[in-house]
mmCIF file of C-alpha atoms in Angstrom:
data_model
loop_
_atom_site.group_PDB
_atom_site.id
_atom_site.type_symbol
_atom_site.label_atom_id
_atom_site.label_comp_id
_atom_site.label_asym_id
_atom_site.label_seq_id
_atom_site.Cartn_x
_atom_site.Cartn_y
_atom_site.Cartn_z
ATOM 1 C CA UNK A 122 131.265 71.150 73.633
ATOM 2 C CA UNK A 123 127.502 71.105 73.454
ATOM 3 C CA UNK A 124 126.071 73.748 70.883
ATOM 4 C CA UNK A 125 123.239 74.481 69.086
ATOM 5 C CA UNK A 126 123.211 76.111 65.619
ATOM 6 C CA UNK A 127 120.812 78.117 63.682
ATOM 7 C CA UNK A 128 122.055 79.302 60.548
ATOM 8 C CA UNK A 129 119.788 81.530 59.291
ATOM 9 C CA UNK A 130 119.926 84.823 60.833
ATOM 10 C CA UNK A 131 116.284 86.079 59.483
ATOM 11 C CA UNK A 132 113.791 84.607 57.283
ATOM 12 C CA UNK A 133 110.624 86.175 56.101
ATOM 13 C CA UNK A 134 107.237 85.141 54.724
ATOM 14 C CA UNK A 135 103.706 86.109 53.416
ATOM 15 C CA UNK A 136 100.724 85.638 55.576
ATOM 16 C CA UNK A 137 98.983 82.290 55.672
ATOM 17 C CA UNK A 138 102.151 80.847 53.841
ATOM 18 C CA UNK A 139 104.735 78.196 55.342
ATOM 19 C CA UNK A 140 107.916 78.330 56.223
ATOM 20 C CA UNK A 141 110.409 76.374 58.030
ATOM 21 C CA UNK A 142 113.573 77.178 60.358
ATOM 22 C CA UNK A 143 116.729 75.225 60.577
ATOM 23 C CA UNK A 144 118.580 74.026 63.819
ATOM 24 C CA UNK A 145 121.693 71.660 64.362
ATOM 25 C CA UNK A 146 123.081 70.263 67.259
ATOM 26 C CA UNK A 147 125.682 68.852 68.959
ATOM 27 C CA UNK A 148 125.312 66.317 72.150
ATOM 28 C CA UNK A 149 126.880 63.686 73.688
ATOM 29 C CA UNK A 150 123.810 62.442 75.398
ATOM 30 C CA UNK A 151 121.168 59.866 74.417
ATOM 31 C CA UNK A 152 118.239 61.392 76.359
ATOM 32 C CA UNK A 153 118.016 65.232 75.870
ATOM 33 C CA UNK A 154 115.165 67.604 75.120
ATOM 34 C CA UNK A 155 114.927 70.138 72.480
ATOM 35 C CA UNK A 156 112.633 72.919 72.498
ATOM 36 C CA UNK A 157 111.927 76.021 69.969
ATOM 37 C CA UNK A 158 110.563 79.432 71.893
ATOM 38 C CA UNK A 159 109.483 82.521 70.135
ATOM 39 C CA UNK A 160 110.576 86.056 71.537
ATOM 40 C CA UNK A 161 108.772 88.941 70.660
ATOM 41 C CA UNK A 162 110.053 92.777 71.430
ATOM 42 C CA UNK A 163 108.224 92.250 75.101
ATOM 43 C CA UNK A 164 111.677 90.020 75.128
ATOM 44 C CA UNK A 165 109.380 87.181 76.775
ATOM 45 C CA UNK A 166 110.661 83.832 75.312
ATOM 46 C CA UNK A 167 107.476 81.676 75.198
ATOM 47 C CA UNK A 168 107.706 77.798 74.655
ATOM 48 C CA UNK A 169 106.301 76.751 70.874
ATOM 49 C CA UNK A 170 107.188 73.376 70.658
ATOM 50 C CA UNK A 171 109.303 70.720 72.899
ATOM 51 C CA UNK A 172 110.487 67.253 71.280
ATOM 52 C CA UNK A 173 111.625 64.084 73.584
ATOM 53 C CA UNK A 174 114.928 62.563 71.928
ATOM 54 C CA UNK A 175 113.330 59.404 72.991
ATOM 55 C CA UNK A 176 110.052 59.908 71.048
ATOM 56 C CA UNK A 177 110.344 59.170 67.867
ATOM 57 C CA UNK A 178 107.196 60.571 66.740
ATOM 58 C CA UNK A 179 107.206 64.444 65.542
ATOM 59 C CA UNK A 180 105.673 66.626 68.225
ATOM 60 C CA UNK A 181 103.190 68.769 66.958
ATOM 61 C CA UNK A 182 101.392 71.781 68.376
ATOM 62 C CA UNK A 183 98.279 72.957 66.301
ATOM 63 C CA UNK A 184 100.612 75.392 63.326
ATOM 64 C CA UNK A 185 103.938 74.297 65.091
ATOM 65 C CA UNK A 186 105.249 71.251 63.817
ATOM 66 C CA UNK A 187 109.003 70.065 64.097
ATOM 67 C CA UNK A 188 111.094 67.450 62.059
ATOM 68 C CA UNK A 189 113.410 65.988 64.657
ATOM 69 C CA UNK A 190 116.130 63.777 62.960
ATOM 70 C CA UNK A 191 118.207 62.416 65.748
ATOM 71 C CA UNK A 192 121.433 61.096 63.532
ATOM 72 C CA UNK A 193 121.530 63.923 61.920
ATOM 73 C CA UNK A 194 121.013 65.803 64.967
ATOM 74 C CA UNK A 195 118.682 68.416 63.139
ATOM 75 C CA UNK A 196 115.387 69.932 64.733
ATOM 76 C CA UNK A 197 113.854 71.759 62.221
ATOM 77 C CA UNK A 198 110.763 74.236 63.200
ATOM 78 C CA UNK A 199 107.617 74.394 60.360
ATOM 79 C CA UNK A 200 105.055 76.940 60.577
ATOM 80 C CA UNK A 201 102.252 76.576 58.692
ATOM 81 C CA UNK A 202 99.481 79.422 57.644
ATOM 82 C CA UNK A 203 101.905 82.501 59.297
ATOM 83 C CA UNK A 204 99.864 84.970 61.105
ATOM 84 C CA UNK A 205 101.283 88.358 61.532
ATOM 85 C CA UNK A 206 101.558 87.281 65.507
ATOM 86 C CA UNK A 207 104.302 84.886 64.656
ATOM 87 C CA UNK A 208 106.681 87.684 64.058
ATOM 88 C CA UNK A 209 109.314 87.752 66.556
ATOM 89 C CA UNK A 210 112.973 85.844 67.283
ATOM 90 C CA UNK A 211 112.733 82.415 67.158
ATOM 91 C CA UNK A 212 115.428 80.237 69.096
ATOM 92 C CA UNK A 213 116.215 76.432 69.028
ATOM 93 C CA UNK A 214 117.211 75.178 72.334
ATOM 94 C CA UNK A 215 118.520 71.666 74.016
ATOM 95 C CA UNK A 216 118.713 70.080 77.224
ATOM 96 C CA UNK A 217 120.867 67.652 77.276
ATOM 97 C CA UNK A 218 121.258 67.286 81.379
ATOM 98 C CA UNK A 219 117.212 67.257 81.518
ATOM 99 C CA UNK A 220 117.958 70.101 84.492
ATOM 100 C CA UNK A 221 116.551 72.950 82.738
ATOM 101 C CA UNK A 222 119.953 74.451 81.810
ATOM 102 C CA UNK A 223 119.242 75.123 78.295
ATOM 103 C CA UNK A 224 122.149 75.774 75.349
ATOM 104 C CA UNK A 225 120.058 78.324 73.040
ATOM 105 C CA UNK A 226 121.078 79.045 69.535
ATOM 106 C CA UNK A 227 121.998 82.465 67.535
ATOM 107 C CA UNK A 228 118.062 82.765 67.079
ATOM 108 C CA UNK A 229 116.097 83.327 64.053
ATOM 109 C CA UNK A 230 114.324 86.916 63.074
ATOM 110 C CA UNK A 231 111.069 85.942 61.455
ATOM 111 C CA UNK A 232 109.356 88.147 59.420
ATOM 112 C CA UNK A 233 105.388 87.032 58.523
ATOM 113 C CA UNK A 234 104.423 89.988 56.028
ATOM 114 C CA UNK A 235 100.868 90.955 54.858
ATOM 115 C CA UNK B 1120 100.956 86.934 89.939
ATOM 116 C CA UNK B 1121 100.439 84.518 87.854
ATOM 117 C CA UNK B 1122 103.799 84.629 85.476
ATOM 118 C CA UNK B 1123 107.325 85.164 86.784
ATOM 119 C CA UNK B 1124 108.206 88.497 87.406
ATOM 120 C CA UNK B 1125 110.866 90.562 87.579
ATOM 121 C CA UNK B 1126 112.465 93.923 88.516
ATOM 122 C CA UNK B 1127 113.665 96.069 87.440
ATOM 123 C CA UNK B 1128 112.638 96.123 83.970
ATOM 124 C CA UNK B 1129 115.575 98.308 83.082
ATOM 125 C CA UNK B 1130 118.643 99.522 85.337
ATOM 126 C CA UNK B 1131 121.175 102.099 84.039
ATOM 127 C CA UNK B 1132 124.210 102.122 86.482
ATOM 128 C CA UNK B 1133 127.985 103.571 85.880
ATOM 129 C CA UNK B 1134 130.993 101.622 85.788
ATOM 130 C CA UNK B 1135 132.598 100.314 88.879
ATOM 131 C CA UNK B 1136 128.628 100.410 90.934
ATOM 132 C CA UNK B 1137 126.619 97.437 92.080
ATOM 133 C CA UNK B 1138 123.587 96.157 91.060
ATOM 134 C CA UNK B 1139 120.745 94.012 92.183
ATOM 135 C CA UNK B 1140 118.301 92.402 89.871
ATOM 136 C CA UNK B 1141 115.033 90.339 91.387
ATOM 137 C CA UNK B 1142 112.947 87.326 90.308
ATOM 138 C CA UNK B 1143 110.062 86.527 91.687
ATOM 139 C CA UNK B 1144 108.863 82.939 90.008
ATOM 140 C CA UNK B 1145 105.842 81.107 89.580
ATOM 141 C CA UNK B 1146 104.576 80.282 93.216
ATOM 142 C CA UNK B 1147 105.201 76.634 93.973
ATOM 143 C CA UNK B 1148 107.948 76.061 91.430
ATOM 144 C CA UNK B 1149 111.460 74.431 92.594
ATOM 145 C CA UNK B 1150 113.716 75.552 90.129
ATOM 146 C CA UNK B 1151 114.833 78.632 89.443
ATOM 147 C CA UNK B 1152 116.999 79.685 86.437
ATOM 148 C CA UNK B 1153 119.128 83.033 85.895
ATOM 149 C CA UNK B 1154 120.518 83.239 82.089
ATOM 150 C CA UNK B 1155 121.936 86.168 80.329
ATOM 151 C CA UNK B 1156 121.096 87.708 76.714
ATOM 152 C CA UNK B 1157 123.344 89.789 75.181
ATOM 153 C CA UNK B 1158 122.319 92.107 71.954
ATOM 154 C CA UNK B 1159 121.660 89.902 68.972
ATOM 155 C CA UNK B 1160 122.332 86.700 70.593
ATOM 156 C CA UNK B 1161 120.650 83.482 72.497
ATOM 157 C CA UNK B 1162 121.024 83.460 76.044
ATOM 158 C CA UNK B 1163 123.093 81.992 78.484
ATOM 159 C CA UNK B 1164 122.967 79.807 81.143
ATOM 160 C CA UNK B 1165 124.198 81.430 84.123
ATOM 161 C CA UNK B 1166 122.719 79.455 87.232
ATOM 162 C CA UNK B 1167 120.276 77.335 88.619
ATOM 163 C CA UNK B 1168 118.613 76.584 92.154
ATOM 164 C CA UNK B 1169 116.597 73.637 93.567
ATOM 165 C CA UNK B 1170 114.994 75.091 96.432
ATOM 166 C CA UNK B 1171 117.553 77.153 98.257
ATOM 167 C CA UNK B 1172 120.768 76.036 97.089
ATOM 168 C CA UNK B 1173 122.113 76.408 93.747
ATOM 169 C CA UNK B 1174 122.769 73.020 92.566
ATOM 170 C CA UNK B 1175 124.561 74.645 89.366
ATOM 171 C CA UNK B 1176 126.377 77.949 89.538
ATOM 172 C CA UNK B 1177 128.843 76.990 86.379
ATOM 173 C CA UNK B 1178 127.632 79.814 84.169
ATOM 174 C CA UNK B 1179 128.467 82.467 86.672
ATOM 175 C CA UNK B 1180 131.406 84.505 84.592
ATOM 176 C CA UNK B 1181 133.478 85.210 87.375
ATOM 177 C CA UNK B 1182 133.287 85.988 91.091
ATOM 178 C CA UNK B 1183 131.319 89.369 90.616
ATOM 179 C CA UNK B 1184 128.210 87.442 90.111
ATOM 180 C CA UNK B 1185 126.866 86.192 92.908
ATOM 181 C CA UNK B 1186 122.964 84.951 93.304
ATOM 182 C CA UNK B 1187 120.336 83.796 96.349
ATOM 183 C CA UNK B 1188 117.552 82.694 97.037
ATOM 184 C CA UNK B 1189 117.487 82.057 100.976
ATOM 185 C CA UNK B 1190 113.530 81.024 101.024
ATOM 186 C CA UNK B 1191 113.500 79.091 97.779
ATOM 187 C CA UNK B 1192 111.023 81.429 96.463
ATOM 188 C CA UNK B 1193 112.412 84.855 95.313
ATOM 189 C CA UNK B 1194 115.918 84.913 93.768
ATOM 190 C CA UNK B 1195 118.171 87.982 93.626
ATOM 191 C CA UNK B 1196 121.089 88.463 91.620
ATOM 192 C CA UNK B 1197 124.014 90.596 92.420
ATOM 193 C CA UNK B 1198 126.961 91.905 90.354
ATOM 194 C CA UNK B 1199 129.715 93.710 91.825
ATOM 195 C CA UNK B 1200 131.690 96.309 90.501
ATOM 196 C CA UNK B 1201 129.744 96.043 87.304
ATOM 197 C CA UNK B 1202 131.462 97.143 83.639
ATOM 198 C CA UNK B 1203 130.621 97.565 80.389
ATOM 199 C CA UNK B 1204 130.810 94.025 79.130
ATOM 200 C CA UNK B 1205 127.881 93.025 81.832
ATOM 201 C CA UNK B 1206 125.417 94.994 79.427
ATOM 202 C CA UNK B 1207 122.324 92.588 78.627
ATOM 203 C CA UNK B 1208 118.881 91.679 79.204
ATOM 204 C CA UNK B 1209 119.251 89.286 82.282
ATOM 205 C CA UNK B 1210 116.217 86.601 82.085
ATOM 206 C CA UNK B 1211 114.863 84.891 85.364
ATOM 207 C CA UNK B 1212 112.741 81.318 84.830
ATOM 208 C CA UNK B 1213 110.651 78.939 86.661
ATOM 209 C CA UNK B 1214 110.037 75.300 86.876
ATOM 210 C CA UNK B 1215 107.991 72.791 88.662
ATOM 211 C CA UNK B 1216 110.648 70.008 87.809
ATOM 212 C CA UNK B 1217 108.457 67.970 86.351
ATOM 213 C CA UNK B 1218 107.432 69.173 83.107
ATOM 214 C CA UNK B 1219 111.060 70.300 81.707
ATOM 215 C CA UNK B 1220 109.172 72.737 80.340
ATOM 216 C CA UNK B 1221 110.499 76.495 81.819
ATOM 217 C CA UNK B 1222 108.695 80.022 82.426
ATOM 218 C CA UNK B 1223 110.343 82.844 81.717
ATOM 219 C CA UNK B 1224 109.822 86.591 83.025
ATOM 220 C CA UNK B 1225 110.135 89.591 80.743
ATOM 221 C CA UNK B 1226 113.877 89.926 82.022
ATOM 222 C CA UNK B 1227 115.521 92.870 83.263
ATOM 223 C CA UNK B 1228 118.013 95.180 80.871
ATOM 224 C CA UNK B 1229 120.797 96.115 82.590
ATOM 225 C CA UNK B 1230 123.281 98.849 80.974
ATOM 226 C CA UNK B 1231 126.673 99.975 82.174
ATOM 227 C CA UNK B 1232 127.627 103.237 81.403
#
């Protein structure tokens, strides 16, 4: 089965400090997506970050980096100066059919504290 | 509007009653994706349409769940003599199909009483 792992159930940090969330997964396939989203109470799951299995380069959106491995099949999530804003539920996410019929993890409760 | 929308934003119904729950997505996007959150976890895939017909309905839990979309715009759906166990937040997202990347609406809490 295809399954995606997060194994820390909450995490906190100080403001402007960094911090980094774990994800595993499991897939058969050699072309896949992964993606992280944040969801805040408004229980809107926003896109942070999205990483090509192909690409071997770490994707990178201005705080939001990743640190894709692909034999160890780890996507890791690094946020760098935390902002109160980045408090929510994080969740690590694949595609391995590219279809858009994502296998989310247990999600992450991030805490950024002033 | 401009994001995905959907309604209600809450439902309460009793045991045994049927329910409807709407998306409305992103105008011009294809793809059209139903998945289910449950308290404290990730969501679920339920289903997925291109256009009008679902081209992957293998997250459906059983034959209570049923779901449309007859225009390939707005999708509805519909749960049948709901119980208990179908208590969640049910999320509705868009796609243009090209991008991968998906839109999600603010998802609709249903609770069976």
């Amino acid at each position: 089965a295809q399954t995606v792992t997060q194994s820390q159930p909450e995490m906190s940090v100080q403001e402007a400090e960094t911090v980094t969330l774990s994800c595993t997964y499991d897939t058969s396939e050699n072309n896949y997506y992964l993606f992280w989203y944040k969801q805040p109470p408004s229980r809107q799951m926003i896109l942070v970050i999205r990483q090509e299995a192909y690409k071997q380069q770490n994707a990178t959106e201005n705080r939001f980096s990743v640190n894709f491995q692909k034999a160890a099949k780890s996507f890791s999530l690094k946020i760098s100066d935390s902002q109160l804003g980045d408090t929510a539920m994080y969740f690590c996410a694949s595609d391995p059919s590219n279809t858009g019929k994502l296998i989310f993890g247990q999600g992450t409760t991030l805490q950024v504290k002033p | 509007g401009a994001g995905v929308s959907q309604t209600p934003s809450n439902k309460v119904t009793e045991k045994g009653k049927y329910v409807e729950l709407r998306c409305d997505p992103i105008s011009g996007h294809t793809a059209l994706y139903w998945y289910r959150q449950s308290l404290g976890q990730g969501p679920e895939f339920l289903i997925y349409f291109q256009g009008t017909g679902a081209a992957d309905d293998s997250g459906l839990p059983n034959d209570r769940f049923f779901a449309v979309r007859p225009e390939g715009s707005v999708s509805t759906l519909k749960i049948q003599r709901t119980e208990r166990g179908d208590s969640a937040v049910y999320l509705c997202a868009s796609s243009d199909g090209n991008t991968g990347e998906l839109f999600f609406g603010e998802g609709s809490r249903l609770t069976v009483l």
